[in-house]
XYZ file of C-alpha atoms in Angstrom:
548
model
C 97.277 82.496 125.587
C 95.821 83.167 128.823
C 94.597 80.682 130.854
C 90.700 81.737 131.570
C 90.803 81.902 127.455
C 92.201 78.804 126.843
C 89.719 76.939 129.814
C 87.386 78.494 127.548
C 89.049 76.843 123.812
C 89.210 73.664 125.824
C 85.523 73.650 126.895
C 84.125 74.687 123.243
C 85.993 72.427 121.788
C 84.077 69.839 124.215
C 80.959 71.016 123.265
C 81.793 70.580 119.272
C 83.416 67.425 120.268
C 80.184 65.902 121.972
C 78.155 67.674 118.761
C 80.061 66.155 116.220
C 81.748 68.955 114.811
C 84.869 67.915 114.108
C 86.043 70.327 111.057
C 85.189 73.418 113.749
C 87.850 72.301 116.390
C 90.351 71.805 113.578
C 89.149 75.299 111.929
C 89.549 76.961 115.585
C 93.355 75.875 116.627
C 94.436 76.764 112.983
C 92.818 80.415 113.813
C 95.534 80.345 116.475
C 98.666 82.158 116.466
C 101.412 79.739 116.040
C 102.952 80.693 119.524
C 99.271 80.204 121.633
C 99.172 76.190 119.892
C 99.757 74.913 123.222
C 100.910 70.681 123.526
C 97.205 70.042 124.468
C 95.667 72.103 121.878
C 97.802 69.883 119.674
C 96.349 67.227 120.646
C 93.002 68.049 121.019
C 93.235 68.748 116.815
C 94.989 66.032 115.971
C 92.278 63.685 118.340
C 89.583 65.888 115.716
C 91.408 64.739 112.831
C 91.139 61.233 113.779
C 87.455 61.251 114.355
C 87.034 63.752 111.084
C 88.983 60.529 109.217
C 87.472 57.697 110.742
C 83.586 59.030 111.615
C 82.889 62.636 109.533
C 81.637 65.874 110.640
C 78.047 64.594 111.916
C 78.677 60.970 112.295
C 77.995 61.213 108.077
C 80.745 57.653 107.502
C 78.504 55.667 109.483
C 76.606 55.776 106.075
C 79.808 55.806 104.296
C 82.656 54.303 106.191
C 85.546 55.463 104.040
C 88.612 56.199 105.977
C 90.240 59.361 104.545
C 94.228 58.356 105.500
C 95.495 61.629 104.766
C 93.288 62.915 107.507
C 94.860 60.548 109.782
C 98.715 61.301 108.703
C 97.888 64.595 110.034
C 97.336 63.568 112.970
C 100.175 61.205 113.438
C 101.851 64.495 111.982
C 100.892 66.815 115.051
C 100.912 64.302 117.841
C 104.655 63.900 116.763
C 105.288 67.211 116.739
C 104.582 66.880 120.982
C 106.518 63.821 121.289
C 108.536 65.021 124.021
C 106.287 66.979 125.968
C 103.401 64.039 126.063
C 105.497 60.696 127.122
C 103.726 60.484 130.276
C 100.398 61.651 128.755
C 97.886 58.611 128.386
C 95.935 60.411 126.562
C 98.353 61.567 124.279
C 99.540 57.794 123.127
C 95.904 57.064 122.921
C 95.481 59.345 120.080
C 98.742 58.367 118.635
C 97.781 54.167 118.661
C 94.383 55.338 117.230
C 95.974 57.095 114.095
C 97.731 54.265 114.018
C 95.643 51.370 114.128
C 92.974 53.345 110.971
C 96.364 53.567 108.921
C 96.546 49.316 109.570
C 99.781 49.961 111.044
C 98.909 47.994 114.040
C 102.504 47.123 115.362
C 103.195 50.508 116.165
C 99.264 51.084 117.760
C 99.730 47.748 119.737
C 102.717 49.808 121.214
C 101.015 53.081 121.975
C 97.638 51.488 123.700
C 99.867 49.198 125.933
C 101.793 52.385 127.103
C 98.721 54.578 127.379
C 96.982 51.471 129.337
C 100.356 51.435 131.359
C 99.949 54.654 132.195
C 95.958 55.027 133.341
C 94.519 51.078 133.033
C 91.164 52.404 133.992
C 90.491 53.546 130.405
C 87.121 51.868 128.954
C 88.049 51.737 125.504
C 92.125 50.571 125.511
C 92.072 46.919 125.787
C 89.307 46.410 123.149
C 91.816 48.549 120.671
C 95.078 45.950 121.918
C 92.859 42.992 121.370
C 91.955 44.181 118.158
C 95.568 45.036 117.239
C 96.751 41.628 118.082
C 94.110 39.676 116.519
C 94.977 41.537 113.376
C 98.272 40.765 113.738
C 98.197 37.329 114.163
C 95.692 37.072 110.961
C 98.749 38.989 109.239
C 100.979 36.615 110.030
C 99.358 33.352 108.773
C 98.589 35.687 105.428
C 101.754 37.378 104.605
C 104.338 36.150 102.344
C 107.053 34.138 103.150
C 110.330 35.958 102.433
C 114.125 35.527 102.755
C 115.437 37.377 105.686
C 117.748 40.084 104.194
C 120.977 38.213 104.986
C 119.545 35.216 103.462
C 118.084 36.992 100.367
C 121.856 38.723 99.733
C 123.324 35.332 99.816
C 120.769 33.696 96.937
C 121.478 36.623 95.255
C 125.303 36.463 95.313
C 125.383 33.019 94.171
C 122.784 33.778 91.031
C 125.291 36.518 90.029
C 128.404 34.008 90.357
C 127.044 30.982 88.841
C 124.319 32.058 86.395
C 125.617 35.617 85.098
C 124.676 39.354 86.947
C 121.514 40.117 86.192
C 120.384 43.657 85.332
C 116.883 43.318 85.339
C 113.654 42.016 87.277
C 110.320 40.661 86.816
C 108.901 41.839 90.202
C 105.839 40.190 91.676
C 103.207 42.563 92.094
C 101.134 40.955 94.371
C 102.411 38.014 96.749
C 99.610 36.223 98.394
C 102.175 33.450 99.687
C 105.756 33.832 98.588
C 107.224 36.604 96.638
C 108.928 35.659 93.727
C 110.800 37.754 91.771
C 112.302 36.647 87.997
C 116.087 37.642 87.468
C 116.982 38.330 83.811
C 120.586 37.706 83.434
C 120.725 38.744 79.665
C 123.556 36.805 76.590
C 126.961 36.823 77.440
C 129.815 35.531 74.906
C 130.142 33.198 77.312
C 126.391 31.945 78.000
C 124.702 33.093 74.177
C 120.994 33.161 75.547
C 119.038 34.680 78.400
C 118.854 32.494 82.041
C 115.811 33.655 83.921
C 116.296 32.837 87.560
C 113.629 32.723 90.790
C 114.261 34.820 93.554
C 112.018 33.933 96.339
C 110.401 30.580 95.911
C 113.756 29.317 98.454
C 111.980 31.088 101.275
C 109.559 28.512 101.754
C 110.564 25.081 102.803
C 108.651 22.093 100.882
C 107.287 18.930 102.805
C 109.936 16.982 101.826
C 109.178 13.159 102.761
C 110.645 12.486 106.209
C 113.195 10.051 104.797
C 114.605 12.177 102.943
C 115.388 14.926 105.920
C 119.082 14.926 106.081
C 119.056 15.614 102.235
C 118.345 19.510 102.867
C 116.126 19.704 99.521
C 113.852 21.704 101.645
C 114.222 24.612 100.045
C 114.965 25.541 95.770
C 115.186 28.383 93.280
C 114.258 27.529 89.236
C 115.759 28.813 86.544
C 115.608 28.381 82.370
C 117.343 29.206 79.330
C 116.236 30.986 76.325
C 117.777 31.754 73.434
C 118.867 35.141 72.713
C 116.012 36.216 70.379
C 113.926 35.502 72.834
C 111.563 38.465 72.925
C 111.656 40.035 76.591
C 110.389 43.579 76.156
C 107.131 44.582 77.533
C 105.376 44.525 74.761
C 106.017 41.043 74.235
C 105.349 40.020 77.361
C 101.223 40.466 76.491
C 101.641 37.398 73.971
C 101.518 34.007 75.938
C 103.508 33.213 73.195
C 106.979 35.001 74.988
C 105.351 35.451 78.205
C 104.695 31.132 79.274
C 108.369 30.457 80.420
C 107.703 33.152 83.101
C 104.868 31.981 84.022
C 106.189 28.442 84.027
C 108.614 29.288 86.569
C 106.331 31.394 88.784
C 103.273 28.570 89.042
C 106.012 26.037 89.350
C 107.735 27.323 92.093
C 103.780 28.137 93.712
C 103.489 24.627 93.321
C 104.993 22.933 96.465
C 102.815 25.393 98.720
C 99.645 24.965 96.499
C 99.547 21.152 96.787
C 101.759 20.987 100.152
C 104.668 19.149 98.398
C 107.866 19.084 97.004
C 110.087 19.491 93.651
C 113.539 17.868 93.665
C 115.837 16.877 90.666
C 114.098 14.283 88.249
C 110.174 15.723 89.052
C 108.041 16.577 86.503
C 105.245 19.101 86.332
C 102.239 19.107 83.417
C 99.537 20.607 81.982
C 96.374 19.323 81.977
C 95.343 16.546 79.289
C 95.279 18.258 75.652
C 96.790 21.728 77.165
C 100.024 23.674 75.898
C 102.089 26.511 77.181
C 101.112 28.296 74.138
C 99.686 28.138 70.538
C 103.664 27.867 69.109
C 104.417 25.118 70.416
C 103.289 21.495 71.603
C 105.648 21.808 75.037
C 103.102 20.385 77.924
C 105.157 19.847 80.841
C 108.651 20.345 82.442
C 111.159 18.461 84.443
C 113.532 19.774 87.261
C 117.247 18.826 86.366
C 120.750 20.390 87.693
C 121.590 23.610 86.262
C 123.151 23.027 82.685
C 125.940 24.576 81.359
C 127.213 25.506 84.488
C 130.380 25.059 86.579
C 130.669 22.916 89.673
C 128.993 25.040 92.607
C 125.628 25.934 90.900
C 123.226 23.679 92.265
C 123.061 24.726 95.814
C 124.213 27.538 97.714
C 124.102 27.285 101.706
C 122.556 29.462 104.033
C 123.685 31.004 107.404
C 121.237 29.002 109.009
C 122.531 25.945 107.591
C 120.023 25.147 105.232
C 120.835 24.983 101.303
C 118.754 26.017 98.351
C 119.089 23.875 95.506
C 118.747 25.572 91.631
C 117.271 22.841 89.155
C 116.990 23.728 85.590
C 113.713 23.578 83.714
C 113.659 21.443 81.232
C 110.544 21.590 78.756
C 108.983 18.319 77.503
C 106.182 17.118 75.187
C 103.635 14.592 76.361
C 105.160 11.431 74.704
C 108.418 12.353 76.882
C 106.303 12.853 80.265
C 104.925 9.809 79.645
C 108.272 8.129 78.964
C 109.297 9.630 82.076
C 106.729 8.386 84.750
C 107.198 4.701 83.311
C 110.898 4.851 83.176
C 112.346 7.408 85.259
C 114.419 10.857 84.387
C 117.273 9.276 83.774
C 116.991 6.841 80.702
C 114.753 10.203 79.517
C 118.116 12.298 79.984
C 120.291 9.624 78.272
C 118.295 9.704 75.029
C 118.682 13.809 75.215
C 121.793 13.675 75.779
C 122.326 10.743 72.761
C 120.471 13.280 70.618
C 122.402 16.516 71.642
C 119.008 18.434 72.753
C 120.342 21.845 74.175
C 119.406 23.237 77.357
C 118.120 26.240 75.917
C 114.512 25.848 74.930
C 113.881 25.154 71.543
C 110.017 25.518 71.084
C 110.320 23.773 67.569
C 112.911 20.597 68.594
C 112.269 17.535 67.784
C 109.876 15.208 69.762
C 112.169 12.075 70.701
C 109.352 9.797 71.908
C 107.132 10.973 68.791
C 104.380 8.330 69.145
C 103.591 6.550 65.884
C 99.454 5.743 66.180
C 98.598 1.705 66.764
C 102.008 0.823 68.124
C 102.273 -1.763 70.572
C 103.849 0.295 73.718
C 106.875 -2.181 74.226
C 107.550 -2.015 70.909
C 107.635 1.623 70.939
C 109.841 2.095 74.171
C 112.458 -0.421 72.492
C 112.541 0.159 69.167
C 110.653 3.436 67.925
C 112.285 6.321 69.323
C 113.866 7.573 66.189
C 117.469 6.032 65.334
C 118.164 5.863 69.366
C 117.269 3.227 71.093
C 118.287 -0.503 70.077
C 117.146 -2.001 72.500
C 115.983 -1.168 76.374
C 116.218 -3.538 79.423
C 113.203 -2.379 80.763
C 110.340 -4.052 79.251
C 112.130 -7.302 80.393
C 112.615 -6.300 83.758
C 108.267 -5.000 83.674
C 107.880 -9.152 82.166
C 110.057 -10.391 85.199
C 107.861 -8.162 87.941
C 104.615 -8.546 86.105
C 104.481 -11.946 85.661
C 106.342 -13.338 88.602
C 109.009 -14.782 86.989
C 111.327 -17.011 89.386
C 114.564 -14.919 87.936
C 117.087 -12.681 88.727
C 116.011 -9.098 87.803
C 119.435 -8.974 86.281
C 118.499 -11.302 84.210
C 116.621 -8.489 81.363
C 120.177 -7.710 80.747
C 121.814 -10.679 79.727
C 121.082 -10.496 75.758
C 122.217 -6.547 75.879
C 125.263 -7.773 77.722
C 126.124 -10.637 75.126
C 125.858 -8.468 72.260
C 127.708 -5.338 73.798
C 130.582 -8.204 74.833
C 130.486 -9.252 70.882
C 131.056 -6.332 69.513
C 133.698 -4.521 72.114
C 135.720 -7.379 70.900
C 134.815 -6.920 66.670
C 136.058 -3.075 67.323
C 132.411 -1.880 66.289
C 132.543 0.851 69.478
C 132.793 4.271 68.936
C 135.454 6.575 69.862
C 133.714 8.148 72.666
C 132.113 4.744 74.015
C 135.869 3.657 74.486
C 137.105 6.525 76.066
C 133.773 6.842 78.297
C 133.717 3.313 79.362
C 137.430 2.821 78.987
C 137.600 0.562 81.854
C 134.881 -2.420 81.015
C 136.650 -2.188 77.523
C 139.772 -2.784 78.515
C 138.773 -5.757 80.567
C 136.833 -6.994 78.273
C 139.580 -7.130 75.423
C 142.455 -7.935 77.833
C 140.575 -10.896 79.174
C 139.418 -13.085 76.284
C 140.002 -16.539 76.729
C 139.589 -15.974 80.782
C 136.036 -16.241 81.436
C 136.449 -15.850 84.994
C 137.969 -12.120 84.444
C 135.421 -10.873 81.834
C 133.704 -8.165 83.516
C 129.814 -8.492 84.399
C 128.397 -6.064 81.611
C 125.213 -6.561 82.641
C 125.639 -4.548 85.889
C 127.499 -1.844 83.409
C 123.889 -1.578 81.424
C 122.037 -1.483 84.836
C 123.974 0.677 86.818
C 125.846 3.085 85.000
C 122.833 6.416 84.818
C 124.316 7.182 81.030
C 123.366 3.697 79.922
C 120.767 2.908 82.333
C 119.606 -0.186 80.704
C 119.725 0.374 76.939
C 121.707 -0.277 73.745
C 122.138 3.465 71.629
C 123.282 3.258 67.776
C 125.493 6.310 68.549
C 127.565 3.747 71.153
C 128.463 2.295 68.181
C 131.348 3.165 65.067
C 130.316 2.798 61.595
C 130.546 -0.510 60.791
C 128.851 -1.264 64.249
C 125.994 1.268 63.267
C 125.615 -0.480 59.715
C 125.739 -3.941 61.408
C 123.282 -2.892 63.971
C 120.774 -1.648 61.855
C 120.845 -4.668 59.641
C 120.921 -6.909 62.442
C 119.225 -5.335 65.021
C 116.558 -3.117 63.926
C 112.763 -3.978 63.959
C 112.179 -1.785 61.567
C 110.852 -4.252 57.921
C 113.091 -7.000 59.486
C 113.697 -10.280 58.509
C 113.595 -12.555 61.472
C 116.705 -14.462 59.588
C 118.922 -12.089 60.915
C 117.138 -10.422 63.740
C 119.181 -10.374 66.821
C 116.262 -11.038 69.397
C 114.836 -13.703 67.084
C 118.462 -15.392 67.419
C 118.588 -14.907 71.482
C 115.365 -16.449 71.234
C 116.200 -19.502 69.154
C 118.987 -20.623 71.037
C 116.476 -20.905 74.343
C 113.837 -23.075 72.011
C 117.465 -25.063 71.215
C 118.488 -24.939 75.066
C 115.238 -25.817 76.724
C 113.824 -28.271 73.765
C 110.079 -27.580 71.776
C 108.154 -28.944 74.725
C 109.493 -26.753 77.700
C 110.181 -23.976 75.960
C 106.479 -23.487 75.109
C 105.467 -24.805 78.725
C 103.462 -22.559 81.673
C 106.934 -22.480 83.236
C 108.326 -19.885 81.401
C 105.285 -18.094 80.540
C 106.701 -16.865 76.703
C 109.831 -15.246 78.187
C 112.368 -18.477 77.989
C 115.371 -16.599 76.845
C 115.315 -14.941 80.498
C 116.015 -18.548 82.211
C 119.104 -19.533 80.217
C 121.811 -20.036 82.361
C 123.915 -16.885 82.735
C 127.374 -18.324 82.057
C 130.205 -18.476 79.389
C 128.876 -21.443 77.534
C 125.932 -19.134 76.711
C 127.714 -16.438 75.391
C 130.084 -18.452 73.386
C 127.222 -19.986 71.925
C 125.703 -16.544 70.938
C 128.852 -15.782 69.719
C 128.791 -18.177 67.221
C 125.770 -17.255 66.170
C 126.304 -13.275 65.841
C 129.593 -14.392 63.774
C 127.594 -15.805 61.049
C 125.038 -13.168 61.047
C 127.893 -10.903 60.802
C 129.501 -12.795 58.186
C 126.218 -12.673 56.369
C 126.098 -9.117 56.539
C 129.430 -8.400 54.943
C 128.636 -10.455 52.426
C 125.574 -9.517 51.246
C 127.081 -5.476 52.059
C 129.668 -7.000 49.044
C 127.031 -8.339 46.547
C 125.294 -5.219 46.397
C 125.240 -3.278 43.044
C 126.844 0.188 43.248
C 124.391 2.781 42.509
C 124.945 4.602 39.261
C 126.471 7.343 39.066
């Protein structure tokens, strides 16, 4: 083009500019031949486009400030296309940062205004557009997601693939206001008969664990939960709350530690509100965090290349009466009585309620003796008695009565199988040190210690005669306080202490815990559970055969 013609382009294109009329500069370099499109012709359009995007032919999107983005990719488009011949053209990056910043890619605009402002600072305009840029940015920051980095994300996912099955399909998050979290699917195996559904993203956000617990590294954790196999996944499905609440179980629990600014570590529990279920098919309220079940060693955590690990617990659904249990007693006694009941890790929306609550029973009673055919007896109530009221006793003192009649009937042979093997060494010292006192081992601290027994007496420790006995003798179910084990433990400290004390402000109705721990005491108990148990055989003789 020659050059009087194109001083004459460039000054039209002024006047259109300063009138507003966008569409006519754009209409006039496109009339060009491709060869007379000169760099600054270039740019001149692609400045039109911008203001045609961002203002309208006329000013008109002052009234109607839609930003038409396609506009502005062609701008980006043609300013590109000049790349090489504009580095050192203020103007030029300008342009380029203005694009930029309407398509709210503002990194890229912070970069073009700083070099345009490097290359002319006397420009009115440029350091309103980088202020803007990295005030945006900034707001971004505090807003957007937290994610894995991709190293750390490839790690998370190796170790789901190892440990919990590959997964072939996702539940992607959609939107991710805080953390993205992403559901893996790993589908039935031969090996694992029912679907795990893993987190992939809660890890990148580290809880506020409490300070003393720092050097733990429970910072950071992935959930996952089991399903069985006919556990309807498809799409479809996934409209009825029905299929769809273990999903969204996982998702809002693994929200929760940002939501509330806390943590979730192995024995927490999360719940509904009062009256609420996850869905009409079931009576499931709440959850707590365990290990990952039916796993080999190496699941729970895998470790970052920062150092940091991310620990996996397992979901574990629960009904109200089993919360409840929980926050008085702790996870543990909660997991013995699951695991004394063989409750699968898979959820079973129709399993049976372990700590189904009977209406106008006394809680203690409940706790010890209620729970189904479990629980015998529990330490625990004793131990509230002994904190509650004061008492001037050992704490290990609630176990001495569990530990007497444990003692009794390791040496009557009324164990199971699996109690021998599992506790193989307290048996064995038990039976190879009768008639030595001084070498019996301490069963008490056995009961309290061990996190399988954690304070209570099962009917499954027991064999069949042991069972039989136990529910004759130890069962407050239509008793007879004749032969009524904690009636007995009871007598003897009314014996011990004599009418008077016994019934004194000094023991405040728990005597039995102030009996000397010692072997006179369990001899004399001994005694005792030998007649009962003589009783029992004899009456188990006298009784008619039923017909057949």
């Amino acid at each position: 083009m020659e050059q009087e013609k194109l001083q004459a382009l460039l000054k039209q294109i002024e006047q259109w500019h300063d009138d507003n009329e966008f569409s006519q500069i754009i209409k006039a370099i496109d009339d060009l031949p491709s060869d007379e499109r000169t760099p600054e012709l270039i740019s001149q359009q692609a400045r039109a486009y911008n203001n045609l995007a961002v203002m309208g032919d006329g000013m008109t999107k002052r009234e109607n400030p839609e930003i038409d983005q396609a506009q502005l990719e062609k701008a980006v488009e043609l300013l590109q296309s000049v790349a090489e011949q504009s580095q050192d053209n203020y103007i030029w990056h300008f342009r380029l940062g203005y694009a930029l910043y309407f398509l709210d890619r503002e990194m890229e605009a912070l970069d073009c205004f700083e070099r345009s402002r490097e290359l002319n600072p006397d420009q009115d305009d440029v350091d309103d557009f980088i202020d803007n840029c990295r005030r945006i940015l900034s707001r971004k920051a505090e807003d957007a997601p937290e994610v894995y980095t991709q190293t750390e994300w490839d790690v998370v996912e190796d170790h789901i693939n190892t440990y919990f099955g590959e997964y072939l399909k996702v539940f992607h998050e959609i939107t991710s206001p805080d953390i993205h979290v992403d559901i893996c699917l790993v589908p039935p195996t031969r090996e694992r008969p029912y679907y795990t559904l893993v987190t992939l993203g809660m890890g990148a956000h580290r809880m506020n664990v409490p300070s003393e617990l720092a050097d733990k590294k429970l910072e950071r954790a992935e959930l996952l939960i089991a399903l069985p196999a006919e556990w309807r996944l498809d799409r479809e499905s996934m409209q009825d709350e029905n299929w769809y609440w273990p999903i969204r179980l996982l998702k809002s629990s693994a929200r929760l530690p940002i939501t509330n600014d806390t943590w979730l570590g192995w024995g927490h529990t999360i719940g509904l509100n009062a009256g609420e279920t996850y869905a009409d098919n079931t009576k499931f309220c709440g959850a707590m965090l365990t290990g990952p079940l039916g796993c080999t060693d190496g699941a729970a955590w895998c470790t970052l290349p920062d150092g940091d690990d991310v620990n996996f617990y397992q979901l574990t659904p629960l009904y109200e009466e089993e919360i409840g249990f929980k926050c008085s007693n702790g996870a543990e006694p909660l997991l013995d009585m699951f695991n004394a009941a063989n409750v699968e890790y898979v959820v079973d929306i129709k399993r049976t309620n372990l700590l189904h609550e009977s209406p106008g029973t006394d809680p203690d009673e409940q706790l010890l003796y209620n729970y189904g055919p479990l629980v015998m007896d529990c330490a625990l109530p004793h131990l509230d008695s002994i904190r509650d009221k004061k008492l001037p006793v050992r704490e290990i003192c609630a176990y001495n009565h569990l530990a007497i009649y444990l003692r009794w009937c390791i040496e009557h042979d009324l164990m199971s199988d699996i109690f021998k093997r599992k506790y193989r060494k307290f048996v064995n010292g038990v039976m190879a040190n009768q008639g030595r006192p001084d070498e019996q081992p301490d069963l008490r601290w056995l009961l309290r210690n061990n996190t399988d027994l954690n304070g209570s007496l099962l009917r499954n420790y027991f064999n069949g005669d042991g069972a039989a006995f136990a529910e004759w003798y130890y069962s407050s179910e239509d008793y007879d306080r004749s032969h009524y084990f904690p009636c007995d433990i009871d007598n003897h400290a009314r014996e011990f202490f004599g009418e008077e004390r016994y019934n004194s402000e000094e023991f405040q109705d728990e005597a039995y815990l102030f009996v000397p721990w010692n072997e006179d005491y369990y001899q004399a108990m001994a005694r005792q559970i030998d007649r009962q148990f003589a009783r029992w055989q004899e009456e188990a003789e006298n009784q008619p055969e039923d017909d057949e």
